Coordinates of C-alpha atoms and ligand atoms in Angstrom, one line a residue:
M1 CA 14.7 -31.5 -2.6
V2 CA 11.8 -29.4 -1.3
R3 CA 12.9 -26.2 -3.1
K4 CA 12.3 -27.6 -6.6
K5 CA 8.7 -28.9 -6.0
S6 CA 5.8 -26.7 -6.9
P7 CA 3.3 -26.2 -4.1
R8 CA 0.4 -28.5 -4.3
M9 CA -3.2 -27.4 -4.0
I10 CA -4.5 -28.0 -0.5
S11 CA -8.1 -29.0 -0.4
E12 CA -8.8 -28.8 3.3
S13 CA -7.3 -26.5 5.8
P14 CA -6.1 -26.4 8.5
G15 CA -5.1 -30.0 8.9
P16 CA -5.7 -32.1 12.0
K17 CA -2.3 -31.5 13.6
S18 CA -2.5 -27.8 13.0
R19 CA -6.0 -27.8 14.6
E20 CA -4.7 -29.6 17.6
L21 CA -1.8 -27.1 18.1
M22 CA -4.2 -24.2 17.5
K23 CA -6.1 -25.3 20.6
L24 CA -2.9 -25.0 22.7
R25 CA -2.2 -21.7 21.0
D26 CA -5.7 -20.4 22.0
K27 CA -5.3 -21.6 25.5
Y28 CA -1.9 -20.2 26.2
I29 CA -1.2 -17.3 23.8
P30 CA -3.1 -14.0 24.0
K31 CA -5.3 -13.2 21.0
A32 CA -3.4 -9.9 20.8
V33 CA -0.5 -11.9 19.4
Y34 CA -2.3 -12.4 16.1
N35 CA -1.8 -15.1 13.4
I36 CA -2.5 -14.6 9.7
V37 CA -2.9 -18.3 8.8
P38 CA -4.1 -21.2 11.0
I39 CA -1.3 -23.6 10.3
F40 CA 1.8 -24.7 12.2
V41 CA 5.1 -25.0 10.4
A42 CA 7.1 -28.2 10.3
S43 CA 9.9 -27.2 8.1
S44 CA 11.0 -24.6 5.5
E45 CA 13.6 -24.3 2.8
G46 CA 14.2 -21.7 0.1
V47 CA 10.8 -20.2 -0.8
L48 CA 8.7 -23.1 0.5
I49 CA 7.1 -23.9 3.8
E50 CA 5.7 -27.3 4.9
D51 CA 3.1 -27.5 7.6
V52 CA 2.7 -30.2 10.3
D53 CA 0.0 -31.8 8.1
G54 CA 2.3 -32.1 5.1
N55 CA 0.9 -29.2 3.1
K56 CA 3.4 -27.2 1.1
Y57 CA 3.1 -23.4 0.6
L58 CA 4.9 -21.0 -1.6
D59 CA 6.0 -18.2 0.7
F60 CA 5.4 -14.6 -0.6
A61 CA 5.6 -13.2 2.9
S62 CA 9.2 -14.1 3.9
G63 CA 8.3 -13.7 7.6
I64 CA 7.3 -10.1 6.8
S65 CA 10.5 -9.4 4.9
C66 CA 12.9 -11.2 7.3
L67 CA 14.0 -13.8 4.9
N68 CA 15.2 -11.9 1.8
I69 CA 17.7 -14.7 1.3
G70 CA 15.2 -17.4 1.7
H71 CA 14.5 -20.0 4.4
R72 CA 17.5 -21.8 5.8
N73 CA 20.0 -20.2 3.6
P74 CA 22.9 -22.7 3.5
Q75 CA 25.7 -20.1 4.1
V76 CA 23.8 -18.6 7.0
D77 CA 23.1 -22.0 8.4
E78 CA 26.8 -22.9 8.2
A79 CA 27.9 -19.7 9.9
I80 CA 25.5 -20.3 12.8
R81 CA 26.7 -23.9 13.2
N82 CA 30.3 -22.8 13.2
Q83 CA 29.6 -20.1 15.8
L84 CA 27.7 -22.5 18.0
S85 CA 30.8 -24.6 18.4
K86 CA 32.7 -21.5 19.7
Y87 CA 30.7 -19.4 22.1
L88 CA 27.1 -18.3 22.4
H89 CA 26.1 -15.3 24.5
L90 CA 28.7 -13.1 26.0
C91 CA 27.2 -9.6 26.1
F92 CA 29.2 -7.1 24.0
H93 CA 29.3 -4.7 27.0
V94 CA 31.1 -7.3 29.1
T95 CA 33.5 -9.0 26.7
P96 CA 33.6 -7.8 23.1
Y97 CA 33.8 -10.4 20.3
E98 CA 34.8 -10.3 16.6
P99 CA 31.4 -10.9 14.8
Y100 CA 30.0 -7.6 16.3
V101 CA 32.8 -5.4 14.9
R102 CA 33.0 -7.3 11.6
L103 CA 29.3 -6.8 10.9
A104 CA 29.6 -3.2 11.9
E105 CA 32.5 -2.8 9.5
K106 CA 30.5 -4.3 6.7
L107 CA 27.4 -2.1 7.3
A108 CA 29.5 1.0 7.5
S109 CA 31.0 0.1 4.1
I110 CA 27.7 -0.4 2.3
A111 CA 25.4 2.3 3.9
P112 CA 25.0 5.4 1.8
G113 CA 27.0 8.4 2.8
D114 CA 30.6 9.3 2.1
F115 CA 31.5 9.7 5.7
A116 CA 32.6 7.6 8.7
K117 CA 29.8 5.6 10.3
K118 CA 29.3 3.8 13.6
I119 CA 26.8 1.2 14.4
V120 CA 24.9 0.0 17.5
F121 CA 23.2 -3.4 17.4
V122 CA 19.9 -4.2 19.0
N123 CA 17.3 -7.0 18.8
S124 CA 14.4 -5.6 16.6
G125 CA 13.2 -3.0 14.2
A126 CA 11.4 -1.0 16.9
E127 CA 14.6 -0.9 19.0
A128 CA 16.6 0.2 15.9
V129 CA 14.2 3.1 15.3
E130 CA 14.1 4.1 19.0
N131 CA 17.9 4.1 19.2
A132 CA 18.1 6.3 16.1
V133 CA 15.7 8.8 17.8
K134 CA 17.7 8.6 21.1
V135 CA 20.9 9.5 19.2
A136 CA 19.1 12.4 17.3
R137 CA 17.7 13.8 20.5
R138 CA 20.9 13.5 22.5
C139 CA 23.1 15.1 19.9
S140 CA 20.7 17.9 18.9
G141 CA 19.4 18.7 22.4
K142 CA 15.9 18.9 20.8
S143 CA 13.0 16.6 21.5
I144 CA 10.3 16.8 18.8
V145 CA 10.3 14.1 16.1
M146 CA 8.3 14.4 12.9
A147 CA 6.7 11.2 11.6
F148 CA 4.3 10.5 8.8
E149 CA 0.7 9.5 8.2
H150 CA 0.5 5.8 7.4
A151 CA 3.9 5.2 9.1
F152 CA 4.8 2.1 10.9
H153 CA 7.9 2.0 13.2
G154 CA 7.1 -0.8 15.7
R155 CA 5.1 -1.6 18.8
T156 CA 7.4 -0.5 21.7
S157 CA 6.5 2.7 23.5
L158 CA 8.2 5.4 21.4
A159 CA 8.0 3.3 18.2
M160 CA 4.2 2.9 18.8
N161 CA 3.9 6.7 19.1
L162 CA 5.8 7.2 15.8
T163 CA 3.5 4.7 14.2
A164 CA 0.4 6.3 12.6
S165 CA -2.4 3.8 12.8
V166 CA -4.4 3.8 16.0
H167 CA -6.0 0.4 15.3
P168 CA -4.5 -2.0 16.4
Y169 CA -1.2 -0.5 17.4
K170 CA -2.0 2.3 19.8
F171 CA -5.6 1.7 20.8
H172 CA -6.0 2.1 24.5
F173 CA -2.3 1.7 25.2
G174 CA -1.9 5.0 27.1
S175 CA -1.6 8.6 26.4
L176 CA 0.0 9.7 23.2
D177 CA 3.5 11.1 23.1
Q178 CA 3.3 14.9 22.6
S179 CA 6.8 15.0 21.2
V180 CA 5.8 13.3 18.0
H181 CA 4.4 15.6 15.3
R182 CA 2.6 13.9 12.4
T183 CA 2.5 15.2 8.8
P184 CA 1.2 13.8 5.5
Y185 CA 3.3 11.3 3.4
A186 CA 3.4 11.4 -0.4
Y187 CA 0.6 8.8 -0.8
C188 CA -0.1 10.0 -4.3
Y189 CA -2.9 7.5 -4.9
R190 CA -4.8 9.0 -1.9
C191 CA -3.2 12.5 -1.6
S192 CA -4.0 14.1 1.7
F193 CA -4.5 17.4 -0.1
G194 CA -6.7 16.0 -2.9
L195 CA -4.0 16.9 -5.5
E196 CA -2.3 15.0 -8.3
Y197 CA 1.4 14.4 -8.9
P198 CA 3.2 16.2 -10.5
G199 CA 0.8 19.2 -10.6
C200 CA 0.7 19.1 -6.8
C201 CA 4.2 20.7 -6.7
M202 CA 4.9 18.4 -3.7
R203 CA 2.4 20.1 -1.4
C204 CA 3.2 17.5 1.3
V205 CA 6.8 18.8 1.4
E206 CA 5.7 22.5 1.4
Y207 CA 3.2 21.7 4.1
I208 CA 6.1 21.0 6.5
R209 CA 7.6 24.4 5.6
D210 CA 4.2 26.0 6.4
T211 CA 4.1 24.0 9.7
F212 CA 7.4 25.5 10.7
K213 CA 6.0 29.0 10.0
V214 CA 2.7 28.5 11.9
H215 CA 2.4 25.6 14.3
L216 CA 5.8 24.4 15.3
S217 CA 9.3 25.8 15.6
A218 CA 11.8 24.0 13.5
D219 CA 14.3 24.8 16.2
E220 CA 12.6 22.3 18.4
V221 CA 12.6 19.4 15.9
A222 CA 15.4 16.8 16.4
A223 CA 14.6 14.6 13.5
I224 CA 12.3 13.6 10.7
V225 CA 11.7 9.8 10.7
V226 CA 10.7 8.4 7.4
E227 CA 10.3 5.1 5.6
P228 CA 11.6 5.6 2.1
I229 CA 8.9 3.3 0.9
Q230 CA 6.2 2.8 3.5
G231 CA 5.6 -0.8 4.5
E232 CA 2.7 -1.6 6.8
G233 CA 1.0 1.6 5.6
G234 CA 0.5 0.0 2.2
F235 CA 3.8 -0.2 0.3
I236 CA 3.5 3.4 -0.6
V237 CA 6.2 4.6 -3.1
P238 CA 6.7 8.4 -2.9
P239 CA 8.1 10.4 -5.9
K240 CA 11.8 11.3 -5.8
E241 CA 11.1 14.9 -4.9
F242 CA 9.5 13.8 -1.6
L243 CA 12.6 12.4 0.0
Q244 CA 14.8 15.0 -1.7
G245 CA 12.5 17.7 -0.4
L246 CA 12.7 16.2 3.2
R247 CA 16.5 16.2 2.9
K248 CA 16.5 19.9 1.9
I249 CA 14.1 20.8 4.8
C250 CA 16.4 19.0 7.2
D251 CA 19.5 20.8 5.9
E252 CA 17.7 24.2 6.0
N253 CA 16.7 23.7 9.6
K254 CA 19.5 21.6 11.2
I255 CA 17.2 18.6 11.6
L256 CA 18.5 15.0 11.3
L257 CA 17.0 12.7 8.7
I258 CA 16.3 9.1 10.1
D259 CA 15.7 6.6 7.4
D260 CA 13.7 3.6 8.6
E261 CA 14.8 0.7 6.3
V262 CA 13.5 -2.1 8.6
Q263 CA 11.2 -3.4 5.9
S264 CA 12.6 -1.8 2.7
G265 CA 16.3 -2.5 3.3
M266 CA 18.7 -5.4 2.8
G267 CA 18.2 -5.5 -1.0
R268 CA 14.4 -5.8 -1.0
T269 CA 14.1 -3.0 -3.6
G270 CA 17.0 -4.0 -5.8
R271 CA 19.4 -1.7 -3.8
M272 CA 20.7 -2.5 -0.4
F273 CA 18.9 0.5 1.0
A274 CA 15.7 1.8 -0.6
I275 CA 16.8 5.4 -0.1
E276 CA 19.5 4.9 -2.6
H277 CA 16.8 5.0 -5.4
Y278 CA 16.2 8.6 -4.3
S279 CA 19.9 9.7 -4.2
V280 CA 19.3 10.9 -0.6
V281 CA 21.8 10.4 2.2
P282 CA 20.3 10.3 5.8
E283 CA 22.3 10.8 9.0
I284 CA 21.0 7.7 10.6
I285 CA 19.6 4.4 9.1
S286 CA 17.5 1.9 11.1
V287 CA 17.7 -1.7 9.8
A288 CA 16.4 -5.1 11.2
K289 CA 14.3 -7.9 9.8
S290 CA 16.5 -9.5 6.9
L291 CA 19.7 -8.2 8.5
G292 CA 19.8 -11.2 10.8
G293 CA 19.1 -13.8 8.1
G294 CA 16.3 -15.2 10.2
L295 CA 17.8 -14.4 13.7
P296 CA 16.7 -11.4 15.7
L297 CA 19.0 -8.4 14.9
G298 CA 18.5 -4.7 14.4
A299 CA 21.0 -1.8 14.0
A300 CA 21.2 1.9 14.0
I301 CA 23.8 3.0 11.5
G302 CA 24.8 6.7 12.0
K303 CA 27.4 9.3 11.2
A304 CA 30.3 8.5 13.4
D305 CA 30.6 12.1 14.8
L306 CA 26.9 12.0 15.8
M307 CA 27.0 8.5 17.3
D308 CA 30.0 9.5 19.4
L309 CA 28.1 12.4 21.0
V310 CA 26.2 9.9 23.0
H311 CA 27.7 9.2 26.5
A312 CA 29.1 5.8 27.4
G313 CA 26.3 3.4 28.5
G314 CA 23.6 5.4 26.7
L315 CA 23.1 2.8 23.9
G316 CA 23.1 -1.0 23.7
G317 CA 21.5 -3.8 25.7
T318 CA 22.1 -7.3 27.0
F319 CA 21.4 -9.3 23.9
G320 CA 21.9 -6.6 21.2
G321 CA 24.2 -8.0 18.5
N322 CA 24.6 -11.4 20.0
P323 CA 27.3 -13.5 18.3
L324 CA 24.9 -15.9 16.5
S325 CA 22.9 -13.0 15.0
C326 CA 26.1 -11.2 13.9
V327 CA 27.6 -14.1 12.1
A328 CA 24.3 -14.8 10.5
G329 CA 24.0 -11.1 9.7
L330 CA 27.4 -11.0 7.9
K331 CA 26.4 -13.9 5.6
A332 CA 22.9 -12.5 5.2
V333 CA 24.2 -9.1 4.0
E334 CA 26.6 -10.8 1.5
Q335 CA 23.7 -13.0 0.2
C336 CA 21.4 -10.0 -0.1
E337 CA 24.1 -8.2 -2.1
S338 CA 24.4 -11.2 -4.5
A339 CA 20.7 -11.3 -5.0
L340 CA 20.4 -7.6 -6.1
G341 CA 20.6 -8.5 -9.8
N342 CA 17.8 -11.1 -9.5
T343 CA 15.7 -8.7 -7.5
G344 CA 15.9 -6.0 -10.1
K345 CA 15.0 -8.4 -13.0
L346 CA 12.2 -10.2 -11.1
G347 CA 10.9 -6.9 -9.8
R348 CA 10.3 -5.7 -13.4
F349 CA 8.7 -9.1 -14.3
L350 CA 6.4 -8.8 -11.2
M351 CA 5.4 -5.2 -12.0
D352 CA 4.6 -6.2 -15.6
R353 CA 2.4 -9.1 -14.5
L354 CA 0.6 -6.9 -11.9
R355 CA 0.0 -4.2 -14.5
E356 CA -1.5 -6.9 -16.8
M357 CA -3.8 -7.9 -13.9
Y358 CA -4.8 -4.3 -13.4
E359 CA -6.0 -4.3 -17.0
R360 CA -8.1 -7.4 -16.4
H361 CA -9.5 -6.7 -12.9
E362 CA -11.3 -3.5 -12.0
I363 CA -10.9 -4.4 -8.3
I364 CA -7.2 -3.5 -8.6
G365 CA -7.1 0.3 -8.1
D366 CA -3.4 0.8 -8.0
V367 CA -0.2 -1.1 -8.7
R368 CA 3.1 0.1 -7.2
G369 CA 6.5 -1.1 -6.1
V370 CA 10.2 -1.1 -6.5
G371 CA 12.2 -4.3 -6.9
L372 CA 10.5 -7.2 -5.0
M373 CA 8.7 -4.8 -2.7
A374 CA 5.4 -4.4 -4.6
C375 CA 1.7 -4.3 -4.0
I376 CA -1.8 -4.0 -5.4
E377 CA -4.4 -1.8 -3.7
L378 CA -7.9 -3.0 -4.0
V379 CA -11.0 -0.8 -4.4
K380 CA -14.7 -1.4 -4.8
D381 CA -14.8 1.3 -7.5
R382 CA -11.9 2.9 -9.3
K383 CA -13.5 6.3 -9.3
T384 CA -14.5 6.6 -5.6
K385 CA -11.5 4.5 -4.5
E386 CA -13.6 3.0 -1.8
P387 CA -11.3 0.4 -0.1
A388 CA -12.1 -3.3 -0.8
A389 CA -11.0 -4.6 2.6
R390 CA -13.4 -7.6 2.8
E391 CA -12.6 -8.7 -0.7
R392 CA -8.9 -8.3 0.1
D393 CA -9.2 -10.7 3.0
Q394 CA -11.2 -13.2 0.9
I395 CA -8.5 -13.1 -1.7
L396 CA -5.8 -13.7 0.8
T397 CA -7.7 -16.7 2.3
E398 CA -8.3 -18.1 -1.2
C399 CA -4.5 -17.8 -1.9
Y400 CA -3.6 -19.6 1.3
K401 CA -6.1 -22.4 0.5
N402 CA -4.3 -22.8 -2.8
G403 CA -0.8 -23.0 -1.4
L404 CA 0.3 -19.3 -1.5
L405 CA 1.2 -17.5 1.7
I406 CA 0.8 -13.8 0.9
I407 CA -0.1 -11.0 3.3
G408 CA -2.0 -7.7 3.4
A409 CA -1.0 -4.2 4.4
G410 CA -2.4 -0.7 4.2
S411 CA -4.1 1.7 6.6
Y412 CA -7.4 0.9 4.9
K413 CA -6.7 -2.9 5.0
N414 CA -7.1 -3.2 1.2
V415 CA -3.5 -3.8 0.0
I416 CA -1.9 -7.1 -0.9
R417 CA 1.8 -6.9 -0.6
F418 CA 4.5 -9.0 -2.4
L419 CA 7.5 -9.9 -0.3
P420 CA 8.9 -13.1 -1.8
P421 CA 12.4 -14.1 -0.9
L422 CA 14.8 -12.4 -3.3
I423 CA 16.2 -15.8 -4.4
I424 CA 12.9 -16.9 -5.9
T425 CA 12.9 -18.2 -9.4
R426 CA 10.8 -16.6 -12.2
E427 CA 8.9 -19.9 -12.5
L428 CA 7.8 -19.9 -8.9
L429 CA 7.1 -16.1 -8.9
D430 CA 4.9 -16.8 -11.9
K431 CA 3.2 -19.7 -10.2
G432 CA 2.3 -17.6 -7.1
L433 CA 0.9 -14.9 -9.4
D434 CA -1.3 -17.5 -11.1
I435 CA -2.6 -18.5 -7.7
L436 CA -3.3 -14.9 -6.9
E437 CA -5.1 -14.2 -10.1
H438 CA -7.1 -17.3 -9.7
A439 CA -8.1 -16.1 -6.2
I440 CA -9.1 -12.6 -7.6
R441 CA -11.2 -14.3 -10.2
S442 CA -13.0 -16.5 -7.8
I443 CA -13.8 -13.6 -5.5
E444 CA -15.0 -11.5 -8.4
R445 CA -17.3 -14.4 -9.3
T446 CA -18.7 -14.8 -5.8
E447 CA -19.2 -11.1 -5.5
G448 CA -22.1 -11.7 -8.0
Q449 CA -23.5 -9.9 -11.0
T450 CA -22.0 -6.5 -10.2
T451 CA -18.5 -7.6 -9.9
S452 CA -18.5 -10.1 -12.7
A453 CA -19.8 -7.4 -15.0
R454 CA -16.6 -5.5 -14.2
L455 CA -14.4 -8.3 -15.3
K456 CA -13.0 -7.4 -18.6
T457 CA -11.6 -10.8 -19.5
P458 CA -14.0 -13.7 -19.2
M459 CA -12.7 -16.8 -17.5
Ligands
PLP1 C1 9.4 0.1 8.7 C2 9.4 -0.7 9.9 N1 9.9 -0.1 11.0 C3 9.9 -0.8 12.2 C4 9.3 -2.0 12.3 C5 9.3 -2.7 13.6 O1 10.1 -3.9 13.6 P1 10.0 -5.0 14.7 O2 8.7 -5.7 14.5 O3 11.2 -5.9 14.4 O4 10.1 -4.3 16.0 C6 8.7 -2.6 11.2 C7 8.0 -3.9 11.3 O5 7.3 -4.3 10.5 C8 8.7 -1.9 10.0 O6 8.1 -2.4 8.9

C-alpha cells in the first residue's frame, strides 16, 4: 500500500511525462494560474502523492490545507460513492436535500458560541468571507470593514480588497475598495510599531481605538475581519490579548467580529477552530478548504438572529453546498474531529524539531505555530531580519527534488509553512523534517563562506 512506503529520492525532475503535459499547460493555461512544482499527479493516498513519472512525494502542503484528513480518505470516498448513486446536482434553492441541512446541523453544533447558529454554503473560501461581510453589512446597515496588514482572504473582488498584499493579488486589477480600512496585525516578530511583546501593551489593538478617535468613525464600521492565525501572510500567531482586544473593541462599538478560519480551521491547530485557542467567540465564521474533504465547499456560520436579518434570495448560489460536497463535508468534519489528539501531539513534536533546527541554523529567524499549522521564517541576518527570500525558494526546490512537497508563505516571501495532513505519522513527519534540514544545509553550503561560517553544527 502506497501509504506505508517512504518517499524515494528523485534524482531528476520533472520526468518526461510531466514535461510533456507541462507543454500543454503552457499552451492552454494562463501563466497567472501559477504552479509551485512542475509535476503532474497520477494518484495520491494518505500523505503521499505519485506523479505521472512514478516519483513519490511526501505531502506537507495538503493542497494548501484542503486535505487535513489526507488524500482519498476512505470514509469520505465511500460517502461520495454512495451519494453518486442517489442524486448529484439539484440546487438547494430549487429542491432542498438532506446532506445540506445535516452538515449545517453539525457545523452549528461544533462552532464556538453558546447561541443558535445558521449556515449558508458556498463554493470557496473567498465566497465564504464575502458572504460573511454581506451579512455583516446587511444587518448593521454599515459599510466599512476593517482588515489587517498581511491578511489574505481570497481573489474575488471584495476578498481581493480585504487581502493585504498588492503583489500578486491586487496588482493592476482595478481601483481599490474604499470601504476596506487596513490596520496592523500582531506580527510580533516584525512589529509595525517597532515594539516588543509584552512590553508593547498591545499597541496594535490600541491603535484601532486611536483610529476611531481620529480617522474613522466606529459608527460606520460593520465588521472586523480577522484570521486568528494568518495564513498566506506568513503563519503569524498573535498573542491571546490581540484577539481578545479585538473582541472588546467590537463589543464597545457594536461591530461584528468575522473570523476567517479558511486555512486555520477544521482541526489544523488541534482545535476545530483556531479562535478557540483564544477563548474568543466571533459572530460569523468563514470556513472552506478542508471542510469539503477534497471537494469544493465553503460556509459562513453565523449567529442565527443575524443571519435571519438578510432578506430571502440575498445569499446562496447555484452550486453552493452541492450534495457531493455536503456528504464529503460531513465525513470530513468527523474525521478532523478524530484527528485532533494526533494533531496536538504531533504539533508539539514538530515545534520541538523546528526549535532544534533554529539552534543549528542561523538562517532561521523565527519558529512559530499552533498544532500542525507551523512555520519557519528565514532571514539573512538575525539582527537585521532581512528576509531570505531567494534562499527560501532554493530550499523549497531542494525539498521537492528530494521527495518533499512543502510550500512557502509570507508577505516577504521568506516563510516555509508546514501543512501536513493531520493523519500523518510521527515517522513520516520526522522523515519530511530530515529532508527539509538536509535542504537547509545544502543551501547554506552553496551560499559559500559567509553562510557556512554561520552554521553552528558542522555536517
Ligand atoms: C484565510 C483565507 N481566507 C480565504 C482564502 C480564499 O480561499 P479560496 O482560495 O478557496 O477562495 C484563503 C485561501 O488560501 C485563506 O487562506
